[in-house]
PDB file of C-alpha atoms in Angstrom:
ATOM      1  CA  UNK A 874      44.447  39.194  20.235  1.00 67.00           C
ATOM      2  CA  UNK A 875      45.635  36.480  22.780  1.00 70.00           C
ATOM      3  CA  UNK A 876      48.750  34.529  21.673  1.00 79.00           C
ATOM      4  CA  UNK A 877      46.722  31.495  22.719  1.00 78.00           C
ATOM      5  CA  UNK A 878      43.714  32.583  20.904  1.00 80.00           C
ATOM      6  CA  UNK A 879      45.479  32.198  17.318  1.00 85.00           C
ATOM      7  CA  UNK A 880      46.229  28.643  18.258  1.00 85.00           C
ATOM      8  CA  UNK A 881      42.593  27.691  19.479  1.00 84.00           C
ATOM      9  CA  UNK A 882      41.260  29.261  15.800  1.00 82.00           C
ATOM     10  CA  UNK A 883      43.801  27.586  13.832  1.00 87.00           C
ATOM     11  CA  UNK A 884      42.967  24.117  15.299  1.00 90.00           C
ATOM     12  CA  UNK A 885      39.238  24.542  14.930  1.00 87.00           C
ATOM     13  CA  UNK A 886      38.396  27.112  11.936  1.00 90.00           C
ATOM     14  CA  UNK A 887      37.785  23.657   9.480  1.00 90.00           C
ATOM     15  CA  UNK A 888      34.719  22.752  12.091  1.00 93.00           C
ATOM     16  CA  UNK A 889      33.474  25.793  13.936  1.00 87.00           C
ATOM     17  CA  UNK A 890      30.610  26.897  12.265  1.00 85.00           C
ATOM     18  CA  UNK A 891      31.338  30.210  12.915  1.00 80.00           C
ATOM     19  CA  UNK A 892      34.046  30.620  10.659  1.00 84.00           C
ATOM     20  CA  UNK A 893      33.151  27.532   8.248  1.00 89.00           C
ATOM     21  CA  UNK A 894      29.547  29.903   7.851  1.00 87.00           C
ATOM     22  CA  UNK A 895      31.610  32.957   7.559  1.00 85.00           C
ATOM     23  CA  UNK A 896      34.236  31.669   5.357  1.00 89.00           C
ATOM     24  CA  UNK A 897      31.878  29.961   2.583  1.00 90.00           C
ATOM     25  CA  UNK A 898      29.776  33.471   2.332  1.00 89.00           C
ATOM     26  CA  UNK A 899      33.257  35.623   1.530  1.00 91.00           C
ATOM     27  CA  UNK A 900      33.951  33.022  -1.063  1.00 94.00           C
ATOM     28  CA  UNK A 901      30.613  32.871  -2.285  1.00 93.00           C
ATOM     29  CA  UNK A 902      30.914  36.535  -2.392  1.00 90.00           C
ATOM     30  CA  UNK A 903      34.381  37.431  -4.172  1.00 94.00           C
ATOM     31  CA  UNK A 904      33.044  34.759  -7.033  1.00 95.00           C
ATOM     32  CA  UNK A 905      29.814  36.768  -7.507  1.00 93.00           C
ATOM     33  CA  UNK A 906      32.366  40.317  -8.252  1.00 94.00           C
ATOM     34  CA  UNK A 907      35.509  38.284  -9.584  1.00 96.00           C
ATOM     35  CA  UNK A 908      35.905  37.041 -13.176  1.00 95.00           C
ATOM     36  CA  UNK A 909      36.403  33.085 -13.004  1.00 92.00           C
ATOM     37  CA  UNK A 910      38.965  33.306 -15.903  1.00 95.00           C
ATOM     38  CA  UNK A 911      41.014  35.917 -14.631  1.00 96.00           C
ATOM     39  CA  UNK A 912      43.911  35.467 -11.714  1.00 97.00           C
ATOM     40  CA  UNK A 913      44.245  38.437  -8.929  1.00 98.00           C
ATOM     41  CA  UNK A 914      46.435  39.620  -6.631  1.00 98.00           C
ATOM     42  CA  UNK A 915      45.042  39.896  -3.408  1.00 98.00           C
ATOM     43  CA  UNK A 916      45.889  40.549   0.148  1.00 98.00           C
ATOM     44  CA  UNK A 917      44.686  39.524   3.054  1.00 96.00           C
ATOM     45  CA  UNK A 918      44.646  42.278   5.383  1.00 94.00           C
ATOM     46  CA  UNK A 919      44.643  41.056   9.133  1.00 90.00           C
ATOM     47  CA  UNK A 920      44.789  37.153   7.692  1.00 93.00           C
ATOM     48  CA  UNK A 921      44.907  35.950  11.268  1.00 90.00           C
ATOM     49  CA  UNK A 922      45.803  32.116  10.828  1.00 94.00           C
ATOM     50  CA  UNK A 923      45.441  32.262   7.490  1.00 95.00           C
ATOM     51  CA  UNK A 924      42.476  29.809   6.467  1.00 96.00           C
ATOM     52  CA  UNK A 925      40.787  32.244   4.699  1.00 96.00           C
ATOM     53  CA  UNK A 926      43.976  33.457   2.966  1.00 97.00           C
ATOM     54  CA  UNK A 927      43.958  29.415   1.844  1.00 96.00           C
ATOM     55  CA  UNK A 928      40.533  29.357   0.451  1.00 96.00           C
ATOM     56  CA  UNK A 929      41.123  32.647  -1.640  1.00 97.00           C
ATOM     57  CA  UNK A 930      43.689  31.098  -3.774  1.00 97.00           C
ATOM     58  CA  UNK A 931      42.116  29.782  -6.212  1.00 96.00           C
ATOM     59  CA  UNK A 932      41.066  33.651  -7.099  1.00 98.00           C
ATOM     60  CA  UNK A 933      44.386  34.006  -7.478  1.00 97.00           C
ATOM     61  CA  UNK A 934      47.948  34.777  -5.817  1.00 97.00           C
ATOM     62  CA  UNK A 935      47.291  35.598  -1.699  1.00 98.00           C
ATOM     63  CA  UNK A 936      49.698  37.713   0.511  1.00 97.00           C
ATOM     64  CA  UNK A 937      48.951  38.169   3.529  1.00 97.00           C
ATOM     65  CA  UNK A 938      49.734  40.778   6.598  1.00 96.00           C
ATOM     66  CA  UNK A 939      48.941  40.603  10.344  1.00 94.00           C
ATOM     67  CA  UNK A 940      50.743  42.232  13.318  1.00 91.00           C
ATOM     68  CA  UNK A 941      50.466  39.079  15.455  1.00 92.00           C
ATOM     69  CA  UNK A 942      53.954  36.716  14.842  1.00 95.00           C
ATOM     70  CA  UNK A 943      52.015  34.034  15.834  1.00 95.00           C
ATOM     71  CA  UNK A 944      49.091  34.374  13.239  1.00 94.00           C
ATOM     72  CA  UNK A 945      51.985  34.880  10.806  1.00 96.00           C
ATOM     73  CA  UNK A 946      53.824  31.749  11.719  1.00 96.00           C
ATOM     74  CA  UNK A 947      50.203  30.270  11.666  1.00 96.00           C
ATOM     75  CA  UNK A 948      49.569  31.656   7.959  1.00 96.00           C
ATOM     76  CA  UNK A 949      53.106  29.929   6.700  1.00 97.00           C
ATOM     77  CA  UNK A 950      52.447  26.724   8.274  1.00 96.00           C
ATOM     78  CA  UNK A 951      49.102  27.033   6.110  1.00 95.00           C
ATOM     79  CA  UNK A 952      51.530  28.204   2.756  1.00 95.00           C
ATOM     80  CA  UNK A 953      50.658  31.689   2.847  1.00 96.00           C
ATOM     81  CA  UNK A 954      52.809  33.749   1.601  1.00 97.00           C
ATOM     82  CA  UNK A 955      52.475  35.896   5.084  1.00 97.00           C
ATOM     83  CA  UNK A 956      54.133  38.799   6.601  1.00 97.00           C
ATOM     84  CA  UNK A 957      54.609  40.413  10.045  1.00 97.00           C
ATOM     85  CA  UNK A 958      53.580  44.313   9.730  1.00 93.00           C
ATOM     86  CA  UNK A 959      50.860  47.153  10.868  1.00 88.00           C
ATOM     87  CA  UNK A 960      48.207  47.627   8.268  1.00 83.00           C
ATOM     88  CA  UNK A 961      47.643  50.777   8.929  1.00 86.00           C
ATOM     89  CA  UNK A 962      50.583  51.578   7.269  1.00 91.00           C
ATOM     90  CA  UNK A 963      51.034  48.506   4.762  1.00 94.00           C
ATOM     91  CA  UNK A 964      54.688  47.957   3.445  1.00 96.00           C
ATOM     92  CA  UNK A 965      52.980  47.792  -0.272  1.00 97.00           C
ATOM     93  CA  UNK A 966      53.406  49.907  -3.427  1.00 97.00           C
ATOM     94  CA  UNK A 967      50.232  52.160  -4.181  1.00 97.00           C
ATOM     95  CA  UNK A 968      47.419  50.289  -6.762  1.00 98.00           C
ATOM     96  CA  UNK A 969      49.242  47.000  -5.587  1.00 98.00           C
ATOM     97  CA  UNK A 970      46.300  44.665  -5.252  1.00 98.00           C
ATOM     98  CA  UNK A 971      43.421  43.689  -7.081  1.00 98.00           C
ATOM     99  CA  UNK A 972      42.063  42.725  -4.418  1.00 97.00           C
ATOM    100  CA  UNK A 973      42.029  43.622  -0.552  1.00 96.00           C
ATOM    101  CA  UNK A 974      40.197  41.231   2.317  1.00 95.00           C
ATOM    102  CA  UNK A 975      39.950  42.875   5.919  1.00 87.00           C
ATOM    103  CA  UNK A 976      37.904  40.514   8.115  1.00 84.00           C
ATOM    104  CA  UNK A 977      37.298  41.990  11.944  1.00 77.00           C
ATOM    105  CA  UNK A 978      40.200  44.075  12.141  1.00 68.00           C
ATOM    106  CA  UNK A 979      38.972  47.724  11.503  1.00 62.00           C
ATOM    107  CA  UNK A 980      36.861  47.479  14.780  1.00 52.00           C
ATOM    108  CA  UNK A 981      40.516  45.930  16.591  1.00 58.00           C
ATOM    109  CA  UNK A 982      41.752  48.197  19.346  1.00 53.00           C
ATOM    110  CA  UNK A 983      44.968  48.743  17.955  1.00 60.00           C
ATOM    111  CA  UNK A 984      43.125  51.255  14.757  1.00 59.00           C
ATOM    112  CA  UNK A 985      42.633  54.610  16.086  1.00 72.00           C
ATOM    113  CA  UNK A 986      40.706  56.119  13.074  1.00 74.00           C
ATOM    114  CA  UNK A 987      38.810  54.355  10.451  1.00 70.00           C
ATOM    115  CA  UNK A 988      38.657  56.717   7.624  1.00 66.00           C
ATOM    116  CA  UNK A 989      42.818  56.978   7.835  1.00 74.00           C
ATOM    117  CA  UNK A 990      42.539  53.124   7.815  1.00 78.00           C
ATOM    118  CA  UNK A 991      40.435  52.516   4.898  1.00 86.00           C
ATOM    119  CA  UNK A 992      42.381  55.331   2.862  1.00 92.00           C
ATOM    120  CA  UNK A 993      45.344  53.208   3.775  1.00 93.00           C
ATOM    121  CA  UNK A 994      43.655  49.907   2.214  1.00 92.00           C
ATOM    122  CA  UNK A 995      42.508  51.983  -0.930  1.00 95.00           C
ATOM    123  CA  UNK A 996      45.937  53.479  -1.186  1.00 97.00           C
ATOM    124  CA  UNK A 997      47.471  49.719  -2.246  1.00 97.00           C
ATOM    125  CA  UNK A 998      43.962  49.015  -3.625  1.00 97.00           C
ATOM    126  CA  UNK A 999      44.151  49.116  -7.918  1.00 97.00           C
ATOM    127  CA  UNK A1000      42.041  51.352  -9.588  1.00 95.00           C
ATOM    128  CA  UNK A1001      38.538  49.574  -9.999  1.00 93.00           C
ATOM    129  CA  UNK A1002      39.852  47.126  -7.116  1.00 95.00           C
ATOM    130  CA  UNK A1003      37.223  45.489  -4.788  1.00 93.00           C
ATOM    131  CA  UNK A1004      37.886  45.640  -1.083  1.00 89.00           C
ATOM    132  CA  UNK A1005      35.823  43.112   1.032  1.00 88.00           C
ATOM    133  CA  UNK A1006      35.856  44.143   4.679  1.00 85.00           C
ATOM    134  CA  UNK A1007      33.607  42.797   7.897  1.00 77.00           C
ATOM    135  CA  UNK A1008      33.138  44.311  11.130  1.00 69.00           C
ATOM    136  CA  UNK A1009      31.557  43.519  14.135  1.00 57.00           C
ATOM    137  CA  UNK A1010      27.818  44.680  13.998  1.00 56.00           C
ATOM    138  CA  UNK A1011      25.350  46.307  16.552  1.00 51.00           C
ATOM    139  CA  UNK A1012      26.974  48.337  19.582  1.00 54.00           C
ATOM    140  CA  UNK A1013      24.306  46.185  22.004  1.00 58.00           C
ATOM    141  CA  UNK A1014      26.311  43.212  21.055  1.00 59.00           C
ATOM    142  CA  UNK A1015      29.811  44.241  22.409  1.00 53.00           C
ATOM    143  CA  UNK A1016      30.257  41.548  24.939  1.00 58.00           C
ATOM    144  CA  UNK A1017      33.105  39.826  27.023  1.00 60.00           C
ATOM    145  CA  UNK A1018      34.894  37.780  24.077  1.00 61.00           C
ATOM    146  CA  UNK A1019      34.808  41.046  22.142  1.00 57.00           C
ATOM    147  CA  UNK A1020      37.147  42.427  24.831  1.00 59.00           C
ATOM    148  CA  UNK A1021      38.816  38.929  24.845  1.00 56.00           C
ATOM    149  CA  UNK A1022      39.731  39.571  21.576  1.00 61.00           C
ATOM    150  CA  UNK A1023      40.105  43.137  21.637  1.00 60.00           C
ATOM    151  CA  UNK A1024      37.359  44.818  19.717  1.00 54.00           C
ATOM    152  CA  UNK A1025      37.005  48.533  20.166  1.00 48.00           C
ATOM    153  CA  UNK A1026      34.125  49.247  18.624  1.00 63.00           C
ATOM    154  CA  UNK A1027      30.598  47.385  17.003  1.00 64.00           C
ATOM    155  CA  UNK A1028      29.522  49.399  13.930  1.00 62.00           C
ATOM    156  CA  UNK A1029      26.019  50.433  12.775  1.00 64.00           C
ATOM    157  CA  UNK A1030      25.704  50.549   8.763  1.00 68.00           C
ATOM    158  CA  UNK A1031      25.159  53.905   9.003  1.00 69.00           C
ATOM    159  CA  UNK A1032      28.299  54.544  10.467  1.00 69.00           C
ATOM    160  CA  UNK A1033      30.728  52.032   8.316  1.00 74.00           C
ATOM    161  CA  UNK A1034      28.733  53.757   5.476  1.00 72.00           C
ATOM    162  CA  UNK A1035      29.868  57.370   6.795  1.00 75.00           C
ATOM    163  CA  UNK A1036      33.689  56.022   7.301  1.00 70.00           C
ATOM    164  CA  UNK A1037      33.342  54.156   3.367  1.00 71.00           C
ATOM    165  CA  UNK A1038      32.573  57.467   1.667  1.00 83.00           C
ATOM    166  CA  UNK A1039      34.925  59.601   3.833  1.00 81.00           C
ATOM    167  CA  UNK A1040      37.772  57.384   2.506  1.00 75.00           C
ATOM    168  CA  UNK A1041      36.584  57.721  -1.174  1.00 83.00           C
ATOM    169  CA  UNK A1042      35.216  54.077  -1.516  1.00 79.00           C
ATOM    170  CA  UNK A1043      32.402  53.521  -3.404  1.00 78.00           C
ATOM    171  CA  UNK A1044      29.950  50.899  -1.628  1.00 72.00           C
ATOM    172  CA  UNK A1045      28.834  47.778  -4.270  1.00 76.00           C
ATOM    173  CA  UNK A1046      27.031  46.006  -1.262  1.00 70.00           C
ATOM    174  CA  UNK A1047      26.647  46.912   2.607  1.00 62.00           C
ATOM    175  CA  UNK A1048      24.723  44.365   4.502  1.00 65.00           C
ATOM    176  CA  UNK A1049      24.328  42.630   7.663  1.00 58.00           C
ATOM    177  CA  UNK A1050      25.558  39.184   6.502  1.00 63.00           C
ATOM    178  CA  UNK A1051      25.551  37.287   9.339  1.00 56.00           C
ATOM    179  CA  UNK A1052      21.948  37.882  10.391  1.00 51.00           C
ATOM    180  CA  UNK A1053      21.481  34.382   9.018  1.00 50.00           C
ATOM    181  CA  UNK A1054      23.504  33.084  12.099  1.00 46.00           C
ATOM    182  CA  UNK A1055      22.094  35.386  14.785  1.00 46.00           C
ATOM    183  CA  UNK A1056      19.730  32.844  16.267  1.00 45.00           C
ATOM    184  CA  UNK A1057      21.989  29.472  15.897  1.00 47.00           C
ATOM    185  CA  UNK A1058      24.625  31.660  17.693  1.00 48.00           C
TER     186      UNK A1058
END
């Protein structure tokens, strides 16, 4: 993504509704499938600024991982515990993570196959782990800020489905969540 691009999210993720919308449904979400008394490890895979890596910590301890340096800088100056590296190759033991978050990257330009990409995520992925992943939805969608901020693909759930069970995963929910939003947007 655009260096610049990191900067405008971080200074407007608390108010956009995008992201305030998008945010409060994956938290809503990991406290419907995680045990309130219980404290995970979980990484944020792609954490971009790192707002969402903020919110997830009272689940637990965060890490997260981006290729960008400046959504890693970002991440720190938010107290994540952030690192510079490629997730498709994460620089993390196997059955590392209790948890794993991937929000918008797996349609990103720079991944080239998605089954080798989610086998990487279950590969650091516990046994039993949850993995909470969004894409961008409906191929008629693809528009000018996708290529802004380099998507290379809009997936069908038929097709993330395909890629899920490919990579071994077993699917708990599958679901266009942000239909909700379509018309505001």
């Amino acid at each position: 993504m655009n260096t610049a691009e990191y900067q405008n999210m971080f200074d407007n993720e608390n108010i956009h509704f995008f992201y305030v919308a998008n945010h409060t449904i994956f938290v809503h979400l990991l406290s419907r499938y995680l045990n309130p008394k219980k404290k995970y490890e979980i990484l944020d895979a792609g954490c971009g600024t790192g707002l969402f890596a903020q919110k997830m910590k009272r689940f637990g301890r965060v890490s997260g991982i981006d290729y960008h340096p400046e959504a890693v800088r970002l991440s720190k100056k938010r107290g994540i515990k952030a690192v510079r590296g490629d997730i498709s190759h994460l620089p993390y033991k196997a059955n590392t993570f209790d948890v794993v978050t991937c929000i918008d990257v797996i349609c990103h330009q720079s991944i080239k196959n998605d089954v080798s990409f989610l086998k990487e995520l279950k590969r650091v992925l516990k046994p039993g782990g949850l993995l909470m992943l969004r894409v961008a939805a409906h191929p008629w969608l693809m528009s000018h800020h996708d290529r802004y901020v380099m998507t290379r693909e809009r997936y069908t759930k038929l097709h993330l489905k395909e890629s899920f069970e490919n990579a071994g995963f077993s699917i708990q929910k599958l679901s266009y969540m942000d239909a909700m939003l379509f018309v505001p947007a």
